[in-house]
PDB file of C-alpha atoms in Angstrom:
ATOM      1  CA  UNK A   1      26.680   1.870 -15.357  1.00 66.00           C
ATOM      2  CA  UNK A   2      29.170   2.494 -12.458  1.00 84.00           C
ATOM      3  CA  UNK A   3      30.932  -0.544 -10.410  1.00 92.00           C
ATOM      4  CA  UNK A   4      29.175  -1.708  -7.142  1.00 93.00           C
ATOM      5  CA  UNK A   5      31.364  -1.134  -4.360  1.00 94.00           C
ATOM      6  CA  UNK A   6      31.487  -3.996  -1.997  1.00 95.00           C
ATOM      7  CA  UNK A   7      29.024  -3.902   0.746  1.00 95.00           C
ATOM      8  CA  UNK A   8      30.286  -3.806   4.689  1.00 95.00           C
ATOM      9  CA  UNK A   9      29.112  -6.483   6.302  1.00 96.00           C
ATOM     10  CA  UNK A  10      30.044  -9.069   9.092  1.00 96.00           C
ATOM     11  CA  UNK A  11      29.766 -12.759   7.928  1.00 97.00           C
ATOM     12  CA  UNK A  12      29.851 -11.245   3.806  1.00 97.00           C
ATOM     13  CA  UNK A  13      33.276 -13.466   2.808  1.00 97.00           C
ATOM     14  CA  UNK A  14      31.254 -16.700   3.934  1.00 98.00           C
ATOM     15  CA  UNK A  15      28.304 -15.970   2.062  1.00 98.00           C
ATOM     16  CA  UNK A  16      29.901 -15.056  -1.077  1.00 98.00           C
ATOM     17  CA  UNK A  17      31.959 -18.034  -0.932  1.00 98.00           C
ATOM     18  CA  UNK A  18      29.017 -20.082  -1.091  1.00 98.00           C
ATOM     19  CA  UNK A  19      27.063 -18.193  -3.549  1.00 98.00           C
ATOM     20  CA  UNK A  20      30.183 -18.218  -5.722  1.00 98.00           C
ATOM     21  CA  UNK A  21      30.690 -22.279  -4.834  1.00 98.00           C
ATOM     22  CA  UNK A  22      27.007 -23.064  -6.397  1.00 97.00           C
ATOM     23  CA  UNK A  23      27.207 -23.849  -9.945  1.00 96.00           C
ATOM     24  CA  UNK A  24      23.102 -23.973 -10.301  1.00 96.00           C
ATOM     25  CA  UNK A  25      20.421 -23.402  -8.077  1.00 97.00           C
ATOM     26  CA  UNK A  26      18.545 -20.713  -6.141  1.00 98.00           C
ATOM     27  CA  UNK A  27      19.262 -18.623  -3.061  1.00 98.00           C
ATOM     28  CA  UNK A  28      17.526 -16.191  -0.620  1.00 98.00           C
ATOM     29  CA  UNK A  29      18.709 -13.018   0.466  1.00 98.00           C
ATOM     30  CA  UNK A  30      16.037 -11.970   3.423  1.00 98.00           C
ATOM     31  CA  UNK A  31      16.272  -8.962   6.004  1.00 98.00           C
ATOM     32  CA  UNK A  32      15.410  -6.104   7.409  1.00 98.00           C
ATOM     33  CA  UNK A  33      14.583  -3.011   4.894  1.00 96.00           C
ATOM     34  CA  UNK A  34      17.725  -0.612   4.447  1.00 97.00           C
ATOM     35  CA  UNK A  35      20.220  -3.414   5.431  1.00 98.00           C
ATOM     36  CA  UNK A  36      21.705  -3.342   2.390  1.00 97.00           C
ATOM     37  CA  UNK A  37      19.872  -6.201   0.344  1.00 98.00           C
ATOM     38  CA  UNK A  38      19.439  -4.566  -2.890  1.00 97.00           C
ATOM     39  CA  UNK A  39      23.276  -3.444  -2.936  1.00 97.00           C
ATOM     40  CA  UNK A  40      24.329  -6.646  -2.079  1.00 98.00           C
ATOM     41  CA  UNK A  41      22.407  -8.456  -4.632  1.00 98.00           C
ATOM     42  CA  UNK A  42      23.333  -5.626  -7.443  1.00 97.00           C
ATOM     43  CA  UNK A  43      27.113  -6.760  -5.930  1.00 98.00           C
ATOM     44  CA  UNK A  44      26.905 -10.727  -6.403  1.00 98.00           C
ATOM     45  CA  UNK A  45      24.986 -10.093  -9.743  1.00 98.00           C
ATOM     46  CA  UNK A  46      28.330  -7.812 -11.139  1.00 97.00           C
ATOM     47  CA  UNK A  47      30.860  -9.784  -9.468  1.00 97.00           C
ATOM     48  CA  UNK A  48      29.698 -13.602  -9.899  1.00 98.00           C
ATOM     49  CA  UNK A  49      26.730 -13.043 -12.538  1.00 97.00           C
ATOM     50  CA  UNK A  50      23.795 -14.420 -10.736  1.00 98.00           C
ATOM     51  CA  UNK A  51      20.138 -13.477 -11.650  1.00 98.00           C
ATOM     52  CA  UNK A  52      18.572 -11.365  -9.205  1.00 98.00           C
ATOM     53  CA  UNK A  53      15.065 -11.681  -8.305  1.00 98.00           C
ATOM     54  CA  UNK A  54      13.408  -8.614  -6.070  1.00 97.00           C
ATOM     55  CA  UNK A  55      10.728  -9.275  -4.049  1.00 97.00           C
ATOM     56  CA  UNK A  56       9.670  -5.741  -4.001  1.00 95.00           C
ATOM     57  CA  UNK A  57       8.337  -6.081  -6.908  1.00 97.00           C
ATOM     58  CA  UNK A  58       5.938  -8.879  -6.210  1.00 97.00           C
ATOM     59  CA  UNK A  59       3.973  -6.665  -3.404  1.00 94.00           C
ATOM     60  CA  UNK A  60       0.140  -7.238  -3.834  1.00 95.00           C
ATOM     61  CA  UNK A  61      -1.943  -5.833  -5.883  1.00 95.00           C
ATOM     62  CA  UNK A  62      -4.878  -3.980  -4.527  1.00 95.00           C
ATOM     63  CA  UNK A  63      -7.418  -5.871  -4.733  1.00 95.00           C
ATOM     64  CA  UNK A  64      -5.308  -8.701  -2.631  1.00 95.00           C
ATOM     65  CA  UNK A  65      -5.035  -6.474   0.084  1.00 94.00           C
ATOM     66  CA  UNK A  66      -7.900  -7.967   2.175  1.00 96.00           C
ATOM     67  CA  UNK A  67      -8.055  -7.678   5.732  1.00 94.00           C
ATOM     68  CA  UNK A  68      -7.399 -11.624   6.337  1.00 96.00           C
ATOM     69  CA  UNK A  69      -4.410 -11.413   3.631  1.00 96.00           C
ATOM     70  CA  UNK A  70      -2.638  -8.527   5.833  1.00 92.00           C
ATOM     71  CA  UNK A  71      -3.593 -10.189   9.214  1.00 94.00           C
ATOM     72  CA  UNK A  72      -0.947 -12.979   7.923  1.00 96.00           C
ATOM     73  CA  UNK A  73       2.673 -12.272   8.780  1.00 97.00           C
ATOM     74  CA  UNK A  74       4.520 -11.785   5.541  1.00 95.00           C
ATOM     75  CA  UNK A  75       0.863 -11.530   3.995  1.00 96.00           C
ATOM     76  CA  UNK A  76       1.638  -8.119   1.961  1.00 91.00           C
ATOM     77  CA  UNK A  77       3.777  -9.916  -0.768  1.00 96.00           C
ATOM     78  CA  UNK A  78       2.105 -11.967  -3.808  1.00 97.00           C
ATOM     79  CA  UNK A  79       4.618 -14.988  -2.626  1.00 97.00           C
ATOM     80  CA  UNK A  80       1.673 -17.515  -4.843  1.00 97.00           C
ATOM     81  CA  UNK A  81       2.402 -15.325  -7.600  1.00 97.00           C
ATOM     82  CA  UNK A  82       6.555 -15.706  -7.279  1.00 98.00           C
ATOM     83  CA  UNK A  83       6.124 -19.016  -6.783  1.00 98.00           C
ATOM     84  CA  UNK A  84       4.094 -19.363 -10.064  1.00 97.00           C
ATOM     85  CA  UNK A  85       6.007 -17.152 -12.352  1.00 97.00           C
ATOM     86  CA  UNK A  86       9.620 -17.868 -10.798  1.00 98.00           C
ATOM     87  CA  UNK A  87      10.700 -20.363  -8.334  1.00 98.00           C
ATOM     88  CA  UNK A  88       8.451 -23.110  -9.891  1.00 98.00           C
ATOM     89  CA  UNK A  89       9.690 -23.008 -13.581  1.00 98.00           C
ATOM     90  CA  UNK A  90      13.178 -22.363 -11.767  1.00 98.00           C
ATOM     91  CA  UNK A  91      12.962 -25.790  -9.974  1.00 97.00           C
ATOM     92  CA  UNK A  92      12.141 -27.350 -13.091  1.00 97.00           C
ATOM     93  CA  UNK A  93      14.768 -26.327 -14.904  1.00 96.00           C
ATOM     94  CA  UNK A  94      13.215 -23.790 -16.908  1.00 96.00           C
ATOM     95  CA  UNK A  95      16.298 -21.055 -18.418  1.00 96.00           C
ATOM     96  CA  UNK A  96      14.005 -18.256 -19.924  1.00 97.00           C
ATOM     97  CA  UNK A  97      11.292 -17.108 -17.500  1.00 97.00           C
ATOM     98  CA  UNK A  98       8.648 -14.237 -18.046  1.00 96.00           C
ATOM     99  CA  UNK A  99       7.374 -12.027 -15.370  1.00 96.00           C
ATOM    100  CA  UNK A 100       5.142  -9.319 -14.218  1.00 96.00           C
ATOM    101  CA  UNK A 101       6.880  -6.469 -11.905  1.00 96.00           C
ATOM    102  CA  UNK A 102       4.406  -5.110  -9.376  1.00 96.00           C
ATOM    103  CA  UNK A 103       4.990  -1.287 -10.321  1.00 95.00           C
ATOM    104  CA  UNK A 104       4.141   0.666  -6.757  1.00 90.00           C
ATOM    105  CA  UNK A 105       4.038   4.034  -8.380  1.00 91.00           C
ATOM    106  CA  UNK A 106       1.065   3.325 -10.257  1.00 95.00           C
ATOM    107  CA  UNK A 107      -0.351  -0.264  -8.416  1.00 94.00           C
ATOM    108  CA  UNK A 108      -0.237  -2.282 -11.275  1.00 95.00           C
ATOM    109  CA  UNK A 109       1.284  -5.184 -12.396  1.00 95.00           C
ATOM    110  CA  UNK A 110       3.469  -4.423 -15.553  1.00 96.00           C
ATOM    111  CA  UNK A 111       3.408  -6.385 -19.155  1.00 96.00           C
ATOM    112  CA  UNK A 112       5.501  -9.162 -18.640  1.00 96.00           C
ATOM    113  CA  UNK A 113       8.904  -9.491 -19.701  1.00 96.00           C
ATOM    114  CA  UNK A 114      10.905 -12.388 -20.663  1.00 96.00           C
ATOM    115  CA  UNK A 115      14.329 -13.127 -20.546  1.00 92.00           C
ATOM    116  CA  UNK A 116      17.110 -15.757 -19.907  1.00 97.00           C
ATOM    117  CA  UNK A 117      18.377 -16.686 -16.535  1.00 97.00           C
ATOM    118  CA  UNK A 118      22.008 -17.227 -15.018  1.00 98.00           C
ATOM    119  CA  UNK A 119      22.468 -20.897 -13.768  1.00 98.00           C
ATOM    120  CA  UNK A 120      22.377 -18.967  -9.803  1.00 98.00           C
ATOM    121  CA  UNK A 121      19.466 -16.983  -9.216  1.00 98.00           C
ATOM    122  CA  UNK A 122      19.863 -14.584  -5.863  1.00 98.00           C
ATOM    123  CA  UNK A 123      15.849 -14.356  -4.733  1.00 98.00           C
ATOM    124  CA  UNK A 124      16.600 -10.570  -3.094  1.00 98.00           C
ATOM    125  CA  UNK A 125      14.065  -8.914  -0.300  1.00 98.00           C
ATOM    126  CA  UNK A 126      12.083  -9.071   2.512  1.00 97.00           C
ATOM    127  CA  UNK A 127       9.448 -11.972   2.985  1.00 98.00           C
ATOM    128  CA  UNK A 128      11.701 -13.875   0.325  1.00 98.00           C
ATOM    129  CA  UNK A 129      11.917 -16.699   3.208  1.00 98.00           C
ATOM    130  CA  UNK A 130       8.330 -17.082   3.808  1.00 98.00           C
ATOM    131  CA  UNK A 131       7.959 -20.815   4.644  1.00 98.00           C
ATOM    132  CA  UNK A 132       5.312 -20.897   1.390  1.00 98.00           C
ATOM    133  CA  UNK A 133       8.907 -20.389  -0.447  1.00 98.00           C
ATOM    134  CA  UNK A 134      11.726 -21.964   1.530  1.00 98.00           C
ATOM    135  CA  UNK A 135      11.421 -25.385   0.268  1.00 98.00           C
ATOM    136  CA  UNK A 136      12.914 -23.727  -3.097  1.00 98.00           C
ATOM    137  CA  UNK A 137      16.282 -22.510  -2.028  1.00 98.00           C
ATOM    138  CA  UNK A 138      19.783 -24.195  -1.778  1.00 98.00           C
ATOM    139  CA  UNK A 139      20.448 -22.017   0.884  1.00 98.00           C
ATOM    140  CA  UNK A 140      19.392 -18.753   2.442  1.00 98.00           C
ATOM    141  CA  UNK A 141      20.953 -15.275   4.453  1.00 98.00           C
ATOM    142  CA  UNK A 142      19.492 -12.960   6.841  1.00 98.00           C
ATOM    143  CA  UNK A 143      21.168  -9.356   6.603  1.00 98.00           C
ATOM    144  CA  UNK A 144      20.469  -7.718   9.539  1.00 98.00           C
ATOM    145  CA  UNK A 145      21.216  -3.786  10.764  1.00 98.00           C
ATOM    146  CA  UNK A 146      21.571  -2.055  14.032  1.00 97.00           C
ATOM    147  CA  UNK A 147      18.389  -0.286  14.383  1.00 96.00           C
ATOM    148  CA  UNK A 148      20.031   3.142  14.589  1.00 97.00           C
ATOM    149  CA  UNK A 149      21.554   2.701  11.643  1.00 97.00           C
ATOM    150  CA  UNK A 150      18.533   1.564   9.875  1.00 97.00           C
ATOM    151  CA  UNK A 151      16.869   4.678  11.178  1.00 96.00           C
ATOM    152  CA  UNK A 152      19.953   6.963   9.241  1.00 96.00           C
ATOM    153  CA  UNK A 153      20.013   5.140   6.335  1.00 97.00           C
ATOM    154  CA  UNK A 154      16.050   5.695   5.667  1.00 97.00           C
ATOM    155  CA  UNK A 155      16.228   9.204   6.597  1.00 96.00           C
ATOM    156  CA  UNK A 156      18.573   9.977   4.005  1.00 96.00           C
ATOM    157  CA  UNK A 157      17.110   7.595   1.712  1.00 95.00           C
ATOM    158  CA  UNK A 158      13.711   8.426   2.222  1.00 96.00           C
ATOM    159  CA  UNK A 159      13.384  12.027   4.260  1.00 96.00           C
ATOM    160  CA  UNK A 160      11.516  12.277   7.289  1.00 96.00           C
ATOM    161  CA  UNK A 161       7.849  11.341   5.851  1.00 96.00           C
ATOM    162  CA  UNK A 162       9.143   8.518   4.639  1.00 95.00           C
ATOM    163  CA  UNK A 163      11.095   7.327   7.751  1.00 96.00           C
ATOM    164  CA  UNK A 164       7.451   7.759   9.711  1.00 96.00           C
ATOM    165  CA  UNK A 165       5.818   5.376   7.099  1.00 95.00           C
ATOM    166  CA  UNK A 166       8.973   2.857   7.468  1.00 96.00           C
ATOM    167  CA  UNK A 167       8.563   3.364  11.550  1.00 96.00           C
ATOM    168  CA  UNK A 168       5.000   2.875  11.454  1.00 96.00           C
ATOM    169  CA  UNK A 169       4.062   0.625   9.486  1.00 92.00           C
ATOM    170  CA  UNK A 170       6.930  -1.299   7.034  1.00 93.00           C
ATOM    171  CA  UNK A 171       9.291  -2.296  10.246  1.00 96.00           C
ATOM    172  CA  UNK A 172       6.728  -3.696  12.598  1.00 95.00           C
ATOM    173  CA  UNK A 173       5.095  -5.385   9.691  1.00 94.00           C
ATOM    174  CA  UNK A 174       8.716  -6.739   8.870  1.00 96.00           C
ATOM    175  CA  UNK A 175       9.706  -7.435  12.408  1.00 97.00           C
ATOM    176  CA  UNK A 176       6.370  -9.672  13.394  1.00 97.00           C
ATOM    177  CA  UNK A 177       7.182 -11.490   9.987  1.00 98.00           C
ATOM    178  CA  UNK A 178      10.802 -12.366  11.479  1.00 98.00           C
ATOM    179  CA  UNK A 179       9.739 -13.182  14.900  1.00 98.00           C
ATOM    180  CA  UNK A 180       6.464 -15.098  13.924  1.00 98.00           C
ATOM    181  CA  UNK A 181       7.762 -17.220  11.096  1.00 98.00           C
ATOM    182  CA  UNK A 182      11.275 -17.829  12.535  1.00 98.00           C
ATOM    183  CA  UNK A 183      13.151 -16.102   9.305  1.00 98.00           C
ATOM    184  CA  UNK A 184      16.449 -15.698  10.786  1.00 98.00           C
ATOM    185  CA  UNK A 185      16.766 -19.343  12.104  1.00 98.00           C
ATOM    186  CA  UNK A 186      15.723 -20.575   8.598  1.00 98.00           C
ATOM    187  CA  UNK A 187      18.908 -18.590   7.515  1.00 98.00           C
ATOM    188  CA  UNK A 188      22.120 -20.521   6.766  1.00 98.00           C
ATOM    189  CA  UNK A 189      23.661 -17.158   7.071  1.00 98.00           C
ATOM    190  CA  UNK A 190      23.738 -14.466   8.937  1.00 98.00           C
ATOM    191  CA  UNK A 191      25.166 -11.234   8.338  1.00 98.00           C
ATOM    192  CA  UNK A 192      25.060  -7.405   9.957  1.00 98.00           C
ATOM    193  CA  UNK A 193      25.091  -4.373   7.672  1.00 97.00           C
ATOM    194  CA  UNK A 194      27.887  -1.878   8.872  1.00 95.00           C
ATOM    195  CA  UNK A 195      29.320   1.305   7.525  1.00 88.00           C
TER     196      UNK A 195
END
């Protein structure tokens, strides 16, 4: 596996610093989708060892998807579930945890895998700071992105059908989610993808 090169981003020194300062505990890494999130998680996980924890892979399943669930800002994520099968044995001190990946590709939840966990766990995603959750982190960051660079970085990630589907639906949905549940306020951090 190649290195992670170290993300751009304004405020990313401070935040390190602190992840690097915790010697147990858990940590939320919110923001808006093509910020960077995932490469800055992959970074802190090869250059301090934490655990990293996606939220993408606790979307709901289908039959959550009611229309009352979805009406709820930050509804679309199984955040009972990631309590249940992370944060809570986390917060009890539990070191070997066993989870269940939502798998979008086929809209299933996978077997469940088990496996030891760093004393710092980085909780990586959108929605990871829904107030359901909050009360389990040391400390949280908000990576945020200019919106034109958003738009770039999901075009070449994700071609033109897929930036529609991120215009359309995934960035309003994440935006009211910010706005209604005051996400970047509950951040300790906050930091702006450049680069």
């Amino acid at each position: 596996m190649s290195a992670i090169t170290r993300p751009r981003a304004e405020g990313l020194d401070a935040f390190l610093s602190a992840l690097a300062a915790l010697d147990h505990g858990v940590v939320a890494l919110d923001g808006m989708c093509a910020s960077g999130k995932s490469t800055l998680a992959a970074y802190a996980a090869q250059e301090l060892g934490v655990t990293v924890f996606h939220m993408d892979d606790y979307f709901l399943q289908p039959f959550q998807r009611t229309p009352e669930r979805l009406r709820e800002p930050g509804g679309n994520v199984a955040r009972e579930r990631f309590a249940e099968e992370v944060l809570t044995p986390l917060s009890h001190g539990e070191k070997t945890l066993s989870c269940r990946r939502f798998d979008c590709s086929t809209q299933t939840l996978l077997e469940p895998k088990t496996f030891a966990v760093s004393p710092v766990v980085l909780v990586e995603g959108a929605y990871s700071m829904h107030p359901a959750l909050r009360a389990f982190y040391d400390f949280a960051a908000f990576l945020s992105i200019d919106p034109q660079l958003q738009r770039a970085r999901i075009l070449q990630r994700n071609g033109e059908d897929g930036l529609r589907r991120f215009e359309e639906r995934w960035i309003p949905l994440e935006n009211r989610y910010f706005s209604a549940l005051g996400v970047v306020a509950a951040c300790r951090f906050q930091l702006t993808a450049r680069d």
